[in-house]
XYZ file of C-alpha atoms in Angstrom:
545
model
C 157.147 -25.230 126.950
C 155.825 -21.622 127.137
C 156.621 -19.171 124.288
C 160.143 -17.821 124.539
C 161.629 -20.868 126.253
C 161.467 -22.464 129.722
C 160.407 -20.463 132.780
C 163.336 -18.894 134.624
C 163.675 -20.582 138.036
C 167.361 -19.785 138.617
C 168.018 -17.906 141.883
C 169.589 -14.467 141.440
C 173.144 -13.852 142.612
C 175.189 -11.002 144.033
C 177.980 -10.256 141.536
C 179.912 -7.540 143.336
C 179.710 -5.137 146.262
C 181.316 -1.880 147.315
C 183.119 -1.186 149.598
C 185.047 -4.397 149.005
C 184.516 -7.105 151.628
C 186.830 -6.780 154.670
C 188.151 -3.408 153.560
C 189.287 -0.918 156.220
C 189.707 2.866 156.473
C 186.539 3.342 154.418
C 185.601 6.992 153.909
C 182.755 8.178 156.162
C 180.804 9.482 153.149
C 181.075 6.267 151.151
C 178.055 4.785 149.425
C 177.187 1.096 149.523
C 176.707 -0.531 146.113
C 175.324 -4.007 145.405
C 175.360 -5.427 141.889
C 173.149 -8.407 141.064
C 173.423 -10.765 138.111
C 170.042 -9.629 136.780
C 167.326 -7.048 137.325
C 165.669 -7.325 140.715
C 162.256 -6.567 142.138
C 162.850 -3.257 143.892
C 160.744 -3.162 147.060
C 161.190 -6.768 148.345
C 164.918 -6.585 147.649
C 165.328 -3.274 149.470
C 163.339 -4.623 152.419
C 165.726 -7.600 152.589
C 168.867 -5.492 153.054
C 170.082 -5.040 156.626
C 172.851 -2.678 157.657
C 174.470 -3.042 161.075
C 174.966 -1.092 163.231
C 171.451 0.010 162.435
C 171.602 3.588 161.087
C 169.688 6.270 162.976
C 168.672 7.830 159.681
C 167.657 5.601 156.729
C 169.815 5.206 153.655
C 168.551 6.511 150.310
C 168.007 3.677 147.765
C 168.457 4.145 144.003
C 168.583 1.576 141.222
C 170.833 1.740 138.173
C 169.863 -1.335 136.173
C 171.097 -4.358 138.138
C 172.951 -2.146 140.615
C 171.488 -0.840 143.881
C 173.123 2.257 145.379
C 172.627 3.046 149.073
C 173.559 6.589 150.070
C 173.832 7.424 153.788
C 171.720 10.337 155.050
C 174.532 11.238 157.454
C 178.221 10.261 157.591
C 179.148 6.763 158.699
C 180.413 6.354 162.262
C 184.146 6.624 162.919
C 186.134 3.480 163.798
C 183.119 1.246 163.311
C 182.710 -2.113 161.583
C 179.643 -2.219 159.318
C 177.953 -5.444 158.259
C 175.627 -5.544 155.241
C 173.313 -8.535 154.789
C 171.209 -9.203 151.699
C 168.554 -11.627 152.926
C 166.797 -14.406 151.072
C 163.746 -12.164 150.648
C 165.601 -10.410 147.804
C 164.065 -11.560 144.512
C 164.325 -11.073 140.772
C 161.501 -10.032 138.454
C 160.390 -13.698 138.225
C 160.113 -13.848 142.033
C 163.093 -16.161 142.339
C 164.724 -15.567 145.739
C 168.389 -15.598 146.677
C 169.230 -19.190 147.601
C 171.084 -17.969 150.698
C 171.846 -14.691 152.417
C 174.882 -12.702 151.301
C 176.878 -10.835 153.933
C 179.931 -8.609 153.737
C 181.699 -6.284 156.163
C 183.905 -3.206 156.035
C 185.359 -0.827 158.601
C 185.775 2.936 158.846
C 188.651 2.247 161.241
C 191.962 0.443 160.901
C 190.635 -3.043 161.708
C 187.506 -5.185 161.526
C 185.589 -6.527 164.522
C 185.401 -10.327 164.543
C 182.731 -11.215 167.080
C 180.036 -13.661 165.962
C 176.716 -15.064 167.252
C 174.760 -17.811 165.508
C 171.807 -20.102 166.043
C 168.434 -21.238 164.740
C 164.860 -19.939 164.723
C 161.974 -22.320 165.471
C 158.206 -21.989 165.294
C 155.841 -24.050 167.454
C 152.808 -25.506 165.701
C 150.542 -27.465 168.042
C 152.961 -29.905 169.735
C 155.554 -29.839 166.962
C 158.362 -27.484 165.942
C 159.767 -26.408 162.589
C 162.619 -24.099 161.602
C 161.484 -20.734 160.299
C 163.124 -18.835 157.386
C 163.248 -15.080 156.685
C 162.875 -14.013 160.322
C 164.624 -10.856 161.514
C 167.155 -11.345 164.299
C 167.824 -8.251 166.387
C 170.880 -7.730 168.578
C 171.109 -4.910 171.123
C 174.228 -3.759 172.921
C 173.229 -3.237 176.543
C 174.333 -3.068 180.174
C 172.719 -3.623 183.570
C 171.536 -0.007 183.585
C 169.883 -0.202 180.154
C 166.491 -1.860 179.654
C 165.835 -3.098 176.133
C 162.238 -2.770 174.916
C 161.773 -4.093 171.338
C 158.386 -2.329 171.233
C 160.232 1.017 171.353
C 163.944 0.476 170.702
C 165.401 -0.241 167.293
C 168.241 -2.805 167.303
C 171.914 -2.095 166.888
C 172.450 -5.087 164.606
C 170.047 -6.921 162.287
C 170.330 -10.110 160.280
C 167.883 -12.679 158.909
C 167.396 -16.442 159.154
C 168.094 -18.387 155.969
C 165.926 -20.991 154.242
C 166.931 -23.572 156.895
C 166.064 -21.237 159.789
C 169.741 -20.589 160.628
C 171.251 -17.160 161.229
C 174.658 -15.689 161.968
C 175.937 -12.295 163.059
C 179.504 -11.648 161.945
C 181.942 -8.843 162.640
C 180.314 -7.818 165.904
C 182.121 -5.520 168.318
C 183.103 -6.640 171.809
C 180.234 -6.157 174.257
C 177.138 -7.600 175.891
C 174.171 -8.425 173.661
C 170.491 -9.170 174.118
C 168.829 -10.869 171.147
C 165.295 -11.294 169.834
C 163.885 -13.027 166.758
C 160.967 -11.061 165.291
C 158.562 -11.706 162.440
C 158.867 -8.061 161.417
C 155.921 -7.993 159.016
C 156.010 -4.264 158.290
C 159.828 -4.012 158.313
C 159.835 -1.122 160.781
C 162.356 -2.706 163.205
C 159.801 -2.314 166.026
C 157.976 -5.292 167.543
C 154.168 -5.165 167.236
C 152.955 -7.718 169.824
C 149.407 -7.834 168.446
C 150.505 -9.149 165.049
C 154.148 -10.188 165.081
C 155.582 -13.342 166.609
C 158.745 -12.944 168.662
C 161.363 -15.255 170.140
C 163.555 -14.664 173.193
C 167.006 -16.210 173.443
C 168.015 -18.698 176.134
C 170.793 -16.376 177.343
C 172.320 -12.955 176.904
C 175.653 -13.076 175.098
C 178.911 -11.435 176.146
C 181.617 -11.150 173.481
C 185.097 -10.635 174.857
C 188.610 -10.755 173.481
C 188.833 -14.305 174.849
C 185.375 -15.431 173.659
C 184.594 -13.779 170.343
C 182.132 -16.434 169.126
C 178.909 -17.913 170.551
C 176.744 -20.456 168.776
C 173.463 -22.269 169.497
C 171.712 -19.047 170.557
C 168.274 -20.255 169.481
C 164.714 -18.944 169.553
C 161.150 -20.251 169.518
C 158.683 -17.840 167.914
C 155.258 -17.208 169.433
C 152.681 -14.466 169.667
C 153.143 -12.771 173.033
C 150.073 -11.348 174.686
C 150.957 -8.102 176.501
C 147.404 -7.089 177.449
C 146.284 -7.440 181.062
C 143.216 -9.683 181.546
C 139.996 -8.066 182.735
C 136.969 -9.214 184.698
C 133.926 -8.557 182.501
C 130.958 -9.789 184.501
C 129.797 -11.774 187.523
C 126.415 -13.352 188.244
C 124.898 -15.508 190.961
C 123.612 -18.755 189.417
C 122.061 -20.000 192.658
C 122.327 -19.442 196.412
C 125.811 -20.951 196.505
C 127.376 -20.364 193.101
C 128.753 -17.338 191.227
C 129.949 -17.284 187.630
C 132.797 -14.954 186.589
C 133.511 -14.030 182.966
C 136.942 -12.766 181.907
C 138.071 -11.510 178.509
C 140.621 -14.324 178.027
C 141.825 -17.628 179.465
C 143.694 -17.481 182.761
C 146.463 -19.575 184.285
C 144.787 -22.501 186.014
C 147.071 -22.470 189.057
C 146.116 -18.858 189.871
C 142.411 -19.484 189.255
C 142.073 -22.403 191.678
C 143.222 -20.520 194.774
C 140.097 -19.465 196.792
C 142.167 -16.772 198.538
C 142.250 -14.815 195.270
C 138.499 -14.110 195.503
C 136.911 -11.858 198.144
C 133.148 -11.291 198.411
C 131.440 -8.917 200.825
C 127.976 -7.511 201.400
C 127.546 -3.926 200.181
C 125.226 -2.981 203.051
C 126.950 -4.695 205.983
C 130.510 -5.308 204.700
C 130.132 -8.892 205.949
C 132.325 -11.364 204.066
C 130.762 -14.234 202.110
C 133.006 -17.297 202.405
C 134.479 -18.769 199.221
C 134.598 -22.576 199.543
C 135.762 -23.756 196.118
C 136.797 -22.432 192.706
C 136.596 -24.458 189.489
C 136.314 -24.298 185.719
C 135.041 -26.781 183.140
C 137.456 -28.671 180.901
C 140.165 -26.250 179.690
C 138.017 -23.106 179.667
C 139.561 -20.810 182.276
C 137.868 -17.749 180.833
C 134.671 -18.638 182.704
C 135.227 -19.331 186.420
C 132.758 -20.705 188.963
C 132.885 -19.992 192.694
C 131.079 -22.059 195.321
C 130.214 -19.921 198.346
C 128.420 -20.023 201.655
C 124.678 -19.414 201.292
C 124.012 -15.878 200.119
C 121.130 -13.537 200.986
C 118.822 -13.097 197.969
C 117.982 -9.561 199.084
C 121.605 -8.526 199.341
C 123.938 -6.970 196.782
C 127.526 -8.224 196.900
C 130.869 -6.897 195.727
C 133.399 -9.376 194.314
C 137.085 -8.455 194.270
C 139.630 -10.569 192.409
C 143.423 -10.495 192.826
C 146.473 -12.639 192.091
C 145.237 -13.892 188.705
C 147.349 -14.059 185.552
C 146.586 -14.853 181.941
C 148.392 -17.642 180.079
C 151.154 -15.210 179.059
C 151.836 -14.176 182.655
C 150.120 -10.763 182.506
C 148.603 -9.800 185.863
C 144.935 -8.913 186.174
C 144.068 -5.319 185.303
C 143.466 -3.685 188.702
C 141.025 -1.294 187.037
C 138.846 -4.229 185.967
C 139.046 -6.572 188.952
C 135.752 -5.932 190.786
C 132.074 -6.353 190.006
C 128.676 -6.316 191.734
C 125.988 -8.988 191.766
C 122.675 -9.643 193.491
C 122.260 -12.630 195.750
C 120.101 -15.475 194.448
C 117.099 -17.238 195.971
C 117.511 -20.293 193.728
C 118.558 -23.556 195.353
C 121.029 -25.867 193.604
C 119.005 -29.021 192.867
C 121.057 -30.441 190.004
C 123.635 -33.155 190.615
C 127.081 -33.358 189.019
C 127.444 -34.614 185.460
C 130.404 -36.124 183.587
C 130.986 -33.807 180.603
C 134.203 -35.275 179.187
C 136.285 -38.446 179.470
C 139.644 -39.757 178.374
C 139.639 -42.228 176.748
C 136.355 -41.361 175.046
C 133.501 -43.873 175.063
C 134.131 -46.474 172.325
C 137.666 -45.275 171.597
C 140.009 -47.866 170.086
C 143.840 -48.019 169.876
C 144.181 -46.739 173.454
C 147.748 -46.971 174.876
C 148.318 -49.642 177.507
C 149.596 -47.056 180.015
C 146.739 -44.599 179.494
C 145.432 -42.587 182.433
C 141.659 -42.542 182.934
C 140.202 -39.047 183.281
C 136.659 -37.989 184.186
C 135.736 -34.298 184.029
C 132.605 -33.150 185.874
C 130.615 -29.958 185.318
C 130.998 -29.129 189.032
C 133.069 -30.482 191.930
C 131.634 -33.779 193.207
C 132.425 -35.406 196.519
C 135.952 -36.696 195.936
C 135.686 -39.622 198.290
C 132.361 -40.671 196.721
C 133.824 -40.696 193.205
C 136.901 -42.638 194.285
C 134.819 -45.316 196.037
C 132.265 -45.540 193.185
C 134.764 -45.798 190.308
C 135.995 -49.069 188.858
C 137.887 -50.265 185.792
C 137.663 -53.868 184.602
C 138.670 -55.902 181.564
C 136.350 -57.986 179.375
C 136.786 -60.952 181.770
C 135.508 -58.870 184.660
C 138.925 -58.604 186.337
C 139.265 -55.328 188.260
C 142.268 -53.143 187.429
C 144.071 -51.520 190.333
C 145.483 -48.017 190.332
C 145.827 -44.745 192.204
C 143.323 -41.883 192.260
C 144.131 -38.190 192.248
C 142.377 -34.907 191.457
C 143.883 -32.664 188.804
C 141.542 -29.895 189.944
C 138.302 -29.862 192.004
C 136.228 -31.373 189.184
C 138.752 -33.515 187.254
C 139.327 -37.087 188.480
C 142.385 -39.040 187.272
C 143.021 -42.776 187.699
C 146.623 -43.932 187.128
C 147.268 -47.631 186.485
C 149.457 -49.772 188.731
C 150.418 -51.969 185.735
C 150.082 -51.787 181.966
C 146.762 -52.873 180.487
C 146.660 -55.942 178.261
C 146.850 -55.385 174.540
C 143.852 -55.765 172.211
C 141.531 -55.942 175.216
C 138.175 -54.256 175.768
C 137.855 -52.416 179.092
C 134.898 -50.966 180.946
C 134.787 -47.860 183.124
C 131.978 -47.896 185.658
C 130.843 -45.069 187.924
C 127.975 -45.702 190.324
C 126.315 -42.326 189.935
C 123.679 -42.913 192.563
C 126.460 -42.765 195.153
C 128.089 -39.617 193.739
C 126.895 -36.280 195.110
C 127.919 -32.664 194.718
C 128.804 -30.506 197.708
C 125.083 -29.801 198.272
C 124.018 -33.463 198.414
C 122.591 -33.607 194.866
C 123.160 -37.018 193.245
C 124.235 -37.600 189.649
C 121.413 -37.845 187.093
C 122.787 -41.147 185.770
C 122.432 -43.880 188.379
C 125.268 -45.806 186.693
C 127.713 -44.544 184.072
C 129.290 -47.115 181.700
C 132.094 -46.363 179.214
C 134.173 -48.769 177.145
C 137.456 -48.563 175.251
C 139.857 -50.990 173.540
C 143.634 -51.061 173.888
C 145.946 -51.230 170.899
C 147.880 -54.224 169.618
C 151.294 -54.166 171.416
C 152.925 -55.922 168.447
C 152.583 -52.673 166.513
C 154.640 -50.694 169.048
C 158.316 -49.812 169.100
C 160.769 -48.060 171.386
C 163.354 -45.276 171.252
C 166.456 -44.705 173.363
C 169.227 -42.166 173.626
C 171.174 -39.878 175.920
C 171.044 -36.288 177.165
C 174.235 -34.326 177.749
C 174.711 -30.790 179.090
C 178.118 -29.743 177.800
C 180.282 -28.105 180.420
C 177.946 -28.956 183.330
C 177.610 -31.860 185.734
C 174.966 -30.399 188.093
C 171.498 -31.922 188.304
C 168.777 -30.363 186.192
C 165.117 -31.137 185.648
C 165.329 -32.295 182.034
C 162.227 -33.093 179.978
C 162.671 -35.217 176.827
C 159.846 -34.964 174.283
C 158.793 -37.057 171.277
C 156.312 -35.626 168.767
C 154.822 -37.946 166.142
C 155.032 -35.946 162.928
C 152.114 -37.433 160.997
C 149.629 -37.586 163.892
C 148.233 -34.374 165.378
C 148.855 -33.857 169.101
C 150.478 -37.283 169.677
C 153.279 -36.585 172.099
C 155.331 -38.489 174.676
C 157.547 -37.005 177.343
C 159.830 -38.226 180.106
C 161.560 -36.352 182.932
C 165.173 -36.901 183.962
C 166.637 -35.514 187.220
C 170.076 -35.131 185.592
C 171.821 -35.690 182.248
C 171.432 -39.399 181.582
C 170.208 -42.049 179.174
C 166.487 -42.357 178.390
C 164.179 -45.042 176.999
C 160.665 -44.672 175.610
C 158.913 -48.030 175.400
C 155.622 -49.031 173.789
C 155.301 -46.023 171.510
C 153.471 -45.836 168.194
C 155.542 -46.460 165.059
C 156.242 -43.523 162.779
C 158.508 -40.527 162.258
C 159.310 -38.469 165.341
C 160.787 -35.113 166.167
C 162.885 -35.527 169.336
C 163.838 -32.696 171.654
C 164.501 -31.753 175.255
C 164.337 -28.704 177.485
C 165.461 -27.714 180.970
C 162.365 -27.105 183.089
C 164.010 -24.444 185.251
C 160.777 -23.082 186.742
C 159.281 -26.546 187.331
C 155.955 -25.835 185.623
C 156.084 -28.923 183.391
C 156.131 -26.907 180.169
C 158.728 -25.260 177.941
C 158.790 -21.553 178.837
C 159.861 -19.673 175.707
C 160.522 -16.364 177.436
C 158.986 -12.924 177.222
C 160.364 -9.578 175.985
C 158.360 -7.524 178.511
C 158.602 -8.183 181.405
C 161.864 -9.728 180.277
C 162.191 -13.469 180.852
C 164.783 -15.642 179.123
C 163.628 -18.761 177.310
C 164.349 -22.047 179.043
C 167.225 -23.880 177.306
C 166.086 -26.362 174.667
C 167.566 -28.591 172.005
C 166.329 -30.703 169.106
C 167.800 -33.782 167.489
C 168.829 -32.616 163.992
C 167.173 -35.458 162.061
C 163.747 -37.057 161.968
C 163.788 -40.329 163.929
C 161.942 -43.340 162.506
C 160.460 -45.784 165.069
C 159.504 -49.235 163.726
C 157.189 -51.843 165.201
C 158.865 -54.383 167.559
C 162.174 -52.538 167.222
C 164.270 -50.230 169.419
C 165.629 -47.162 167.662
C 168.901 -46.269 169.396
C 171.558 -43.591 169.430
C 169.518 -40.383 169.762
C 172.002 -37.918 171.293
C 170.582 -34.658 172.680
C 173.168 -32.051 173.626
C 172.704 -28.746 175.418
C 175.584 -26.507 174.393
């Protein structure tokens, strides 16, 4: 035990406040007083106090022992309900935080407003989600003629998520609200997109005399890139290939459209045909264009349009062109496999795994499909369907599950695989092996999805994220609210959720403040779900409210 007794770990408490909670007809020149049970650390406590509606001019803060006095710089507003929140960031001199936020309200009019909005704040980390404490929640009163920009506009109401990531606005006036969750690092009530994560709600909220309360208004925090992508450089690698370098990764679907790239001769204005566009693995910052044969003596202008970065920002029109000299070099190198899934020698491969081969350039699709085979250790060929994820990524989907605890061989007869310029692969034959997992170790999980108040069909995606294994994720699509079953999944503890894929892109869109896009609706099962080997875990109910 340290000298003087045990270390103080008791959370501080709010003992009294003034004006008294729920009081009305409060004088417009009244001060706000908060008395704690012990001396507090000044700056973090002051930064954890939120007054709504947000005052145009800041209050003056003064300490008198355990008591904090907030004096308004200008009179309070007439006939207005004020809400004061002391967040969990408030701490005593031993850095013990409030165990939960403390909120009270008073009115300068004859009655209090009673509108409320509540929900949760989540943070995405790789493929998993966790609730996030001490995040500022901003509510703006708005109409169709008012655009809310959190980079410029300070909110009308502010509160903070508690230690469990939950928040609540109380005593709100009737009106229409737009909400954001912001990791307001510098406490300036302005969103800094370069440094501060932000979450967009799944809907705007309208409080009326008939509907004074809305819950489950949730957010997922993420850094939002607001900078337009730029084309940095372009260079001819050979007579038929040009490399483009951008300052960030781009959306793959916009990159792969040849119509987004125009090339013309500087001297004659003659167009150079673009035949194919590709990138290697997941790097969409460096793009490769396959063209008709270029003139090595000619200078060309490349113009790019229609591209977006991964945050949806359109290409900067001031940085969308570049010049390059034609090349006299012939392409004499054949395609090469640069990545595979499963990897060579990988064990514990799922029985329903897709086979993926990624090439460094587009090969002849028909040649790859006819030269590829998958067989088990007895030499039995496995049937499936071939498709191309992009011009240089081949995917083989199984017709049936693979056998458990079996070694499999992928074979690609490289001597029969050519690129678009008739160059064969360097490897005459490519062999890869992998081993499937033991099915006796697998389990299953079942449940149901419900959209409360709706019966219309929706594209629902149910997701399972294995908590103790990085990037292990399962998902299943449902055309409407219904039951679901995940079979043959690894045992362990899972986080289970679902979202409505409204834009059909196969991913959860978490919205954007500018240009404004609402988050797609999502929900999470409140508890961790434990899947055991050879056992079906049942009763997982996912509800969209």
